[in-house]
mmCIF file of C-alpha atoms in Angstrom:
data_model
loop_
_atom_site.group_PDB
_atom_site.id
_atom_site.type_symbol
_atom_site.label_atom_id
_atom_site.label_comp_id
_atom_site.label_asym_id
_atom_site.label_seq_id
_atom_site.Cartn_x
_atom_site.Cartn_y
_atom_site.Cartn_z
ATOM 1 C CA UNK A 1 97.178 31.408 200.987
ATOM 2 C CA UNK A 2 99.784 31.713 203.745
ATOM 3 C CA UNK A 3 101.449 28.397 204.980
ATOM 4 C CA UNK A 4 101.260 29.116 208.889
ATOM 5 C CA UNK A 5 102.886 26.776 211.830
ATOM 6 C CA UNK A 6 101.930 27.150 215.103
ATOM 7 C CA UNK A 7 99.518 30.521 214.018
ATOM 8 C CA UNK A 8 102.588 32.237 213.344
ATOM 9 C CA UNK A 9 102.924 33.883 209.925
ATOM 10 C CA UNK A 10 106.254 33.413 207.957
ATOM 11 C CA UNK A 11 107.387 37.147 208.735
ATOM 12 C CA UNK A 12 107.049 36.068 212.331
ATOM 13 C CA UNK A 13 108.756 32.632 211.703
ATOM 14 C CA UNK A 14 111.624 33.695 209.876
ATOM 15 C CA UNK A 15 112.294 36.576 212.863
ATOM 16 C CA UNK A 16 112.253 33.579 215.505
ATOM 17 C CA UNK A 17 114.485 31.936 213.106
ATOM 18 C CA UNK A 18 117.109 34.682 212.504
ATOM 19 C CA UNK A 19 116.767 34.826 216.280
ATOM 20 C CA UNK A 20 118.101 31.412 216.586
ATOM 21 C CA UNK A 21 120.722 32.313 214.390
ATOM 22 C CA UNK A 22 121.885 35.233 216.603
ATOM 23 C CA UNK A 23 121.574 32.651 219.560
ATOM 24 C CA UNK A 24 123.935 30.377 218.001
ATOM 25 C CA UNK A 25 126.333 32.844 217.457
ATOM 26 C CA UNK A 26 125.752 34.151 221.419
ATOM 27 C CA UNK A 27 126.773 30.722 222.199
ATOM 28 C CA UNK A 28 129.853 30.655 220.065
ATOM 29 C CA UNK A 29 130.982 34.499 221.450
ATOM 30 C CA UNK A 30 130.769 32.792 224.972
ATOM 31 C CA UNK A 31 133.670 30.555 224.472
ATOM 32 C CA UNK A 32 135.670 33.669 225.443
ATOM 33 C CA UNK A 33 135.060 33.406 229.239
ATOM 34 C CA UNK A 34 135.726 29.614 228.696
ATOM 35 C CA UNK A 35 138.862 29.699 227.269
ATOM 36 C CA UNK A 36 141.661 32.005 226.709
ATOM 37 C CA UNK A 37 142.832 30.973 223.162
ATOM 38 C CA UNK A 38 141.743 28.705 220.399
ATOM 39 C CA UNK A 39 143.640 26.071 218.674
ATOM 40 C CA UNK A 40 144.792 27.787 215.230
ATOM 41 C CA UNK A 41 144.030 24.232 213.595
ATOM 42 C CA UNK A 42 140.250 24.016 215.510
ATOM 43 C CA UNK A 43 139.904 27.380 213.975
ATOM 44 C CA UNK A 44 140.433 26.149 210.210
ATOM 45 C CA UNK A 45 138.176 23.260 210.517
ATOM 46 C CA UNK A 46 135.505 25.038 212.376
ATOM 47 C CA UNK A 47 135.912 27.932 209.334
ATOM 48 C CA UNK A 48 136.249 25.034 206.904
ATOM 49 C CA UNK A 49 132.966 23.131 208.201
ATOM 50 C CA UNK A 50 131.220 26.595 207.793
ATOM 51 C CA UNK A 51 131.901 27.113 204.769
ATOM 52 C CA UNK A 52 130.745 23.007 204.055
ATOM 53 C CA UNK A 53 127.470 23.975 205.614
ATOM 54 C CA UNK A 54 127.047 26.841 203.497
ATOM 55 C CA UNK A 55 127.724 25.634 200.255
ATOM 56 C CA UNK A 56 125.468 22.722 200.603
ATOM 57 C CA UNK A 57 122.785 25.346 201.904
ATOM 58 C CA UNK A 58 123.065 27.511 199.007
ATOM 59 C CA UNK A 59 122.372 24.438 196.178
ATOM 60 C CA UNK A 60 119.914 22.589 198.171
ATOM 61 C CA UNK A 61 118.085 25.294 200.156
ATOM 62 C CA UNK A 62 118.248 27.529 197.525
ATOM 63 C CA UNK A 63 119.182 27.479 194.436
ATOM 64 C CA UNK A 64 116.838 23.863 193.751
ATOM 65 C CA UNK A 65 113.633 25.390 195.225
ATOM 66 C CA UNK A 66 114.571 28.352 192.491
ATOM 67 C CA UNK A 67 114.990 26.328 189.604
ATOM 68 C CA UNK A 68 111.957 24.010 190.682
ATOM 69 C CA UNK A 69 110.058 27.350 190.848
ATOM 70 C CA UNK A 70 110.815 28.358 187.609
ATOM 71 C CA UNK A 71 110.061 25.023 186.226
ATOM 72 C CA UNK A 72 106.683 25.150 188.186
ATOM 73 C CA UNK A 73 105.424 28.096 186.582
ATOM 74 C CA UNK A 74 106.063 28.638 183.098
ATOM 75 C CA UNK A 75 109.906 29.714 182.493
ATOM 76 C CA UNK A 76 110.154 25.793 180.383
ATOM 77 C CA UNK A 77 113.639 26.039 178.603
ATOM 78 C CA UNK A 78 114.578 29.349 180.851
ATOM 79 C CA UNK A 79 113.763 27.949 183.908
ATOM 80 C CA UNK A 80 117.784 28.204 184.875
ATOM 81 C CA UNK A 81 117.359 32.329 183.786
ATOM 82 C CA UNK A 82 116.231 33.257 187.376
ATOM 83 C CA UNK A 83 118.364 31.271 189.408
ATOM 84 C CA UNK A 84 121.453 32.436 187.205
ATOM 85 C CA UNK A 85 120.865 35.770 187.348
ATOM 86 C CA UNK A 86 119.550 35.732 191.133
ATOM 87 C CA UNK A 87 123.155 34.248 191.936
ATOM 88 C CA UNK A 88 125.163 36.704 190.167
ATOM 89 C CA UNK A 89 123.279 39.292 191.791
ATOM 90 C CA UNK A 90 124.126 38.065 195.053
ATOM 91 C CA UNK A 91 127.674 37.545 194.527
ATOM 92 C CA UNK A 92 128.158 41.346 192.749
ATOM 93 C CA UNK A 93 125.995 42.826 196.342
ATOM 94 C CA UNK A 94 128.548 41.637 198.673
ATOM 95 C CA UNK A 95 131.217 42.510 196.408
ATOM 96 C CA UNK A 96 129.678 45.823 196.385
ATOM 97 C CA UNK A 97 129.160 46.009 200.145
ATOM 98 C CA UNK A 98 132.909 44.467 200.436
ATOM 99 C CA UNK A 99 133.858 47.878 198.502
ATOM 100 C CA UNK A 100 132.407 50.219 200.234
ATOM 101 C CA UNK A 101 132.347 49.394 204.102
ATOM 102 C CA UNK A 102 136.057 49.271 205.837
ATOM 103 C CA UNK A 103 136.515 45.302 207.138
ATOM 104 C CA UNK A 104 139.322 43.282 208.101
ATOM 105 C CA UNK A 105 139.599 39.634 207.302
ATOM 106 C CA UNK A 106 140.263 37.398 210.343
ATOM 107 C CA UNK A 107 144.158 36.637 211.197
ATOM 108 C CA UNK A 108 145.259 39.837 208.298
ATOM 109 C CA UNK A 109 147.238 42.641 209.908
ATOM 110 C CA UNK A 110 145.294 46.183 209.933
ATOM 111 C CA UNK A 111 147.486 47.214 206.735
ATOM 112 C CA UNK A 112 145.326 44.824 205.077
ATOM 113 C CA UNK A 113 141.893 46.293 205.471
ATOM 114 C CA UNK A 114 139.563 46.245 202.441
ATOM 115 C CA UNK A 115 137.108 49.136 201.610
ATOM 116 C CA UNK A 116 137.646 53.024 201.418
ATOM 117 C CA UNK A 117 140.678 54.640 203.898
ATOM 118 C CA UNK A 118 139.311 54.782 207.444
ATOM 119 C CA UNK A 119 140.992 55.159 211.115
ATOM 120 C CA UNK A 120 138.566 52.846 212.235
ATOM 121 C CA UNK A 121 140.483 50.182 215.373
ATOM 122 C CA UNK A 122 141.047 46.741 213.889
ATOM 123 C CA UNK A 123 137.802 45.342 216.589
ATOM 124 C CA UNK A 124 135.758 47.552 214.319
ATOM 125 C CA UNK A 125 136.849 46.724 211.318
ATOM 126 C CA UNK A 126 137.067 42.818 212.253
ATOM 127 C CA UNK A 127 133.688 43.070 213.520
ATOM 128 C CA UNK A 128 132.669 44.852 210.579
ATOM 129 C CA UNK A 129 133.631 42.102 208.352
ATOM 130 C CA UNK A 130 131.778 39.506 210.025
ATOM 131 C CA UNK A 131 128.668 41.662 210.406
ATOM 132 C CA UNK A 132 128.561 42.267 206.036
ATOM 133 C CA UNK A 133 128.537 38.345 205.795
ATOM 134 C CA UNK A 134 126.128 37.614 208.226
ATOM 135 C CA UNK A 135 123.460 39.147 206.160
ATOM 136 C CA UNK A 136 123.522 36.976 203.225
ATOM 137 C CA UNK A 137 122.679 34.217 205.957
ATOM 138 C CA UNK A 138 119.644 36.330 207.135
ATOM 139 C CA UNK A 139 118.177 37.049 203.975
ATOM 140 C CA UNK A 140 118.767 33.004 203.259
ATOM 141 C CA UNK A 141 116.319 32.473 206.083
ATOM 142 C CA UNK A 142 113.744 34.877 205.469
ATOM 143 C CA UNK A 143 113.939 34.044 202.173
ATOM 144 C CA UNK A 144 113.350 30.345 202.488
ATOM 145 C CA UNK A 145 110.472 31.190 205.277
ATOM 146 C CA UNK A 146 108.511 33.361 202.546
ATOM 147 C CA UNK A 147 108.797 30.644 199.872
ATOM 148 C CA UNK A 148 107.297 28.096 202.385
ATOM 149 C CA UNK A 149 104.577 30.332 203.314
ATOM 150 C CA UNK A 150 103.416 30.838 199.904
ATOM 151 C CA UNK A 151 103.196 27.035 199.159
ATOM 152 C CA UNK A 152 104.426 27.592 195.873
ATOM 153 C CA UNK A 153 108.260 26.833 195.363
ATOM 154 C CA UNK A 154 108.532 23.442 194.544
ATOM 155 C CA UNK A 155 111.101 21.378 197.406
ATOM 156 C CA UNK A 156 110.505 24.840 199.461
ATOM 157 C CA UNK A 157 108.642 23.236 202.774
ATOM 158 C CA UNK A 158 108.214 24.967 206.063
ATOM 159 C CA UNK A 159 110.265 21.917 207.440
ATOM 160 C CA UNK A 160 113.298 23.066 204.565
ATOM 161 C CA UNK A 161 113.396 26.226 205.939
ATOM 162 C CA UNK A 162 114.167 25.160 209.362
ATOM 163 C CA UNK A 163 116.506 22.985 208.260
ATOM 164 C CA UNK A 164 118.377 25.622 207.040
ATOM 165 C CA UNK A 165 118.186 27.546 209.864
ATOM 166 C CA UNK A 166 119.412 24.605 211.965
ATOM 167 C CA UNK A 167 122.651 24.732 209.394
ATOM 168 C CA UNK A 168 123.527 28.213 209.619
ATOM 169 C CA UNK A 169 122.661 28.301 213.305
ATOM 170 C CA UNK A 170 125.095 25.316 213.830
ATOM 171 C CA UNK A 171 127.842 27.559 211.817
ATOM 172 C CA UNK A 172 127.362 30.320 213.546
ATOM 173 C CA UNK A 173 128.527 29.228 216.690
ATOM 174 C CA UNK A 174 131.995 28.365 215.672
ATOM 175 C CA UNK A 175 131.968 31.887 213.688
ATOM 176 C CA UNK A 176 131.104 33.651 217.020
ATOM 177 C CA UNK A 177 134.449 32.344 218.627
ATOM 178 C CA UNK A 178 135.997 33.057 215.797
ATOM 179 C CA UNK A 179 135.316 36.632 216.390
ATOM 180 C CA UNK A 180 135.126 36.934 219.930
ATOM 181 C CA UNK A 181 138.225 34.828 220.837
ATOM 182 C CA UNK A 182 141.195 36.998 218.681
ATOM 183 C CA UNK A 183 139.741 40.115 219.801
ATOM 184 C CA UNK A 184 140.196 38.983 223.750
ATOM 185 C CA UNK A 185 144.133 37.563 222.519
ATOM 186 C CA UNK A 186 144.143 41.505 221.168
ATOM 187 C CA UNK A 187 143.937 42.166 225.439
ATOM 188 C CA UNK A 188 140.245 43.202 225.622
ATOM 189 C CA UNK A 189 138.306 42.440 228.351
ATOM 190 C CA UNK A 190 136.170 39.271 227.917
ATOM 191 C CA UNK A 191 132.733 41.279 228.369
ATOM 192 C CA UNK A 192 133.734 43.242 225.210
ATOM 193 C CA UNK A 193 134.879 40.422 223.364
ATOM 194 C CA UNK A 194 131.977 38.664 223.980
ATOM 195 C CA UNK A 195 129.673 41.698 222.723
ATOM 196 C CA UNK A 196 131.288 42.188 219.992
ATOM 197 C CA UNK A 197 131.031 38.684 219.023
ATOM 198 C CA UNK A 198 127.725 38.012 219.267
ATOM 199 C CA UNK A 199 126.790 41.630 218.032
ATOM 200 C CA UNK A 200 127.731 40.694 214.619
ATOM 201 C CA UNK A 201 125.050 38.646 213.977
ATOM 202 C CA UNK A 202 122.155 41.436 215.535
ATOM 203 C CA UNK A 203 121.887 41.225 211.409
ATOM 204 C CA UNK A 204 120.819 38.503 210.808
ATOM 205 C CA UNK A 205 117.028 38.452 212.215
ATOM 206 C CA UNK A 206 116.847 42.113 210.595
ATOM 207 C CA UNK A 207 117.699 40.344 206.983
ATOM 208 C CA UNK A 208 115.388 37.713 207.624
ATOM 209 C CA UNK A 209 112.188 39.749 208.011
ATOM 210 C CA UNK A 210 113.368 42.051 205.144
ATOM 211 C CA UNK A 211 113.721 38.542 202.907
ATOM 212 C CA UNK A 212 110.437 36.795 203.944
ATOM 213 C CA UNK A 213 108.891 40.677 203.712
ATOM 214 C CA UNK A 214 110.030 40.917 199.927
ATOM 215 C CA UNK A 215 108.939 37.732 198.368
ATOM 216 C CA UNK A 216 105.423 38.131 200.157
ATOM 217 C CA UNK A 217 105.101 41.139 198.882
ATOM 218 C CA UNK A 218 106.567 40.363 195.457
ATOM 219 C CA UNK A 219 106.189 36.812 194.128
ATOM 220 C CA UNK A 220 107.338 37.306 190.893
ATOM 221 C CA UNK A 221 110.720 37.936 192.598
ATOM 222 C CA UNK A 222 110.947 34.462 194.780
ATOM 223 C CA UNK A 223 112.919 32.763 192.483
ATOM 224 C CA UNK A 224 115.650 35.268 192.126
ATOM 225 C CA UNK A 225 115.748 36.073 195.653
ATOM 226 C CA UNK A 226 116.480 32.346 196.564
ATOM 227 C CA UNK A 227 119.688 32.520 193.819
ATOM 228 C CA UNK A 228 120.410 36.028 194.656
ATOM 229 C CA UNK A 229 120.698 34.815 199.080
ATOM 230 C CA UNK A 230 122.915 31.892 197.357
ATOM 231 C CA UNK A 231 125.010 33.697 195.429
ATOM 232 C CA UNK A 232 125.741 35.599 197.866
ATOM 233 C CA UNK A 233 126.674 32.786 200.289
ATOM 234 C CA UNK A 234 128.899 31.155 198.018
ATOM 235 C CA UNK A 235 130.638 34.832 197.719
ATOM 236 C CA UNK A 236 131.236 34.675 201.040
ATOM 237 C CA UNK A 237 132.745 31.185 201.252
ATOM 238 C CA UNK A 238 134.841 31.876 198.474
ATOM 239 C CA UNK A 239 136.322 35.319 199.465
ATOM 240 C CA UNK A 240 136.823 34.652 203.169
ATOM 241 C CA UNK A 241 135.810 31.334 204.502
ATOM 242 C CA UNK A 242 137.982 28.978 202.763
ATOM 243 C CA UNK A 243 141.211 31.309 201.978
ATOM 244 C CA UNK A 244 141.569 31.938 205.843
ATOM 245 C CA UNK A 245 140.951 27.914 206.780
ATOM 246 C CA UNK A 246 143.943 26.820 203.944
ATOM 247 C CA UNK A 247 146.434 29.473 204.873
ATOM 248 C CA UNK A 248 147.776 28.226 207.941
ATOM 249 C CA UNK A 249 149.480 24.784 207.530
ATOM 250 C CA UNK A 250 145.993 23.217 208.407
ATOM 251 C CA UNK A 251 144.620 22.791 205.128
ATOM 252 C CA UNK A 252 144.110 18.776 205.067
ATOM 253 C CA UNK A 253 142.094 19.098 208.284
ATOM 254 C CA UNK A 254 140.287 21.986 207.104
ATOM 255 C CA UNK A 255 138.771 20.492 203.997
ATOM 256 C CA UNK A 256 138.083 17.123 206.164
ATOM 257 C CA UNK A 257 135.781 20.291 208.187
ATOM 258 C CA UNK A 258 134.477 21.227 205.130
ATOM 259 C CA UNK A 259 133.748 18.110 203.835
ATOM 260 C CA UNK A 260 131.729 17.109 207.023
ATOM 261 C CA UNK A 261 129.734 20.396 207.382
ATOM 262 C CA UNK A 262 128.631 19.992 203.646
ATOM 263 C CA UNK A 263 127.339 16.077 204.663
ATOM 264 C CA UNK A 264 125.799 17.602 207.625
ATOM 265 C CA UNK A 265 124.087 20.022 206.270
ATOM 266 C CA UNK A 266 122.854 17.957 203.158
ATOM 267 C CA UNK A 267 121.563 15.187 205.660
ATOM 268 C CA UNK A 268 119.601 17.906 207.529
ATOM 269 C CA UNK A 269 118.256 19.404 204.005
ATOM 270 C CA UNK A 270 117.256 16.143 202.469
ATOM 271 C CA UNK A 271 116.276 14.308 205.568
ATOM 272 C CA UNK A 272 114.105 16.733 206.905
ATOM 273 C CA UNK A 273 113.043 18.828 203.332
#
């Protein structure tokens, strides 16, 4: 039986959430009419308490509910097989997607674009970047909605769910500066900087309805899907989040960022899970 709130089913619920998500990330893109440049250091500890929020996200959002699941229903000694193989799974997709869609990293020069040969403008390939790693963070959500609506993941609650969504919605918003703002310093007009900013995350309430769609429709699948959205986080912080918050002098204040959005996000997971 479906876990509802507010006569909304979880498809619906985890589309308002991964429009929440996109919000936040509105918000952050509108620091561009605000300001005219960012601090290099506020960058690295906004990056670095991203990445803190998503790290702590991935174990206690998703990786516990998975193992709990498995322990729940039959895997006894295995019970770590789907959350292991979920994860790797999720790390090998975005290294996969990484491969074969043209991105820039933030603050590289355009000679160091990833993916296949392309004439594509660095704002394209910038925003292209950002849009591949929002969509671990949608499928996170929907995920975590469709486990709550099925009442059957162990430490997966409706009020979990939005928890998480409050954490990646509160990284998002320095994420959306972080895209918007360098592609206004690259002399674009604020309008487009702003759009291209918060376009990035147009993802993320797509991957949400595809996640709670999946594990509603498959059960059998829940438990890897909650490893597979984590592994795929942790990809992301590892591969772009943290390298780009230590490489510019900053990296004391950066992990002090990191540090802080891992506490806030486990205080939100545990306090209100």
């Amino acid at each position: 039986m479906l876990e509802t709130f507010g006569g909304f089913n979880p498809i619906l619920q985890a589309l308002i959430a991964g429009l929440f998500t996109w919000f936040c990330t509105i918000v952050g893109s509108s620091f561009v009419f605000l300001f005219k440049t960012v601090n290099r250091k506020v960058m690295d500890v906004m990056g670095g308490f991203a990445a803190g929020v998503m790290i702590a996200a991935s174990f206690w959002s998703l990786l516990a509910p998975s193992i709990s699941y498995a322990e729940s229903n039959g895997y006894g000694i295995w019970s770590f097989v789907p959350a292991a193989v979920g994860f790797l799974l999720g790390g090998a997709f975005l290294r996969l997607t990484d491969a074969i869609i043209p991105h820039l990293h933030m603050g590289d020069p355009v000679e160091k674009r990833e993916g296949p040969e392309t004439k594509a403008s660095r704002n394209l390939l910038l925003f292209l970047a950002i849009t591949i790693h929002n969509i671990p963070e949608g499928l996170a959500v929907g995920v975590a909605f469709g486990a709550a609506g099925l009442s059957l993941a162990v430490d997966s609650t409706l009020v979990g769910a939005i928890a998480l969504t409050l954490g990646i919605g509160l990284q998002n918003i320095p994420e959306g500066s972080a895209l918007s703002m360098p592609i206004r310093a690259d002399g674009n007009s604020r309008w487009r900087s702003f759009n291209i900013g918060q376009l990035s995350a147009i993802v993320e309430p797509v991957a949400a309805v595809i996640g709670a769609a999946a594990v509603l429709s498959m059960t059998a699948i829940l438990p890897y899907a909650l490893a597979f959205a984590a592994g795929a986080m942790i990809f992301v912080v590892v591969e772009e989040l943290i390298p780009e918050s230590q490489t510019n002098g900053n990296s004391d204040i950066a992990t002090v960022g990191l540090m802080f959005g891992f506490t806030v996000m486990m205080i939100l997971d545990v306090a209100l899970g």
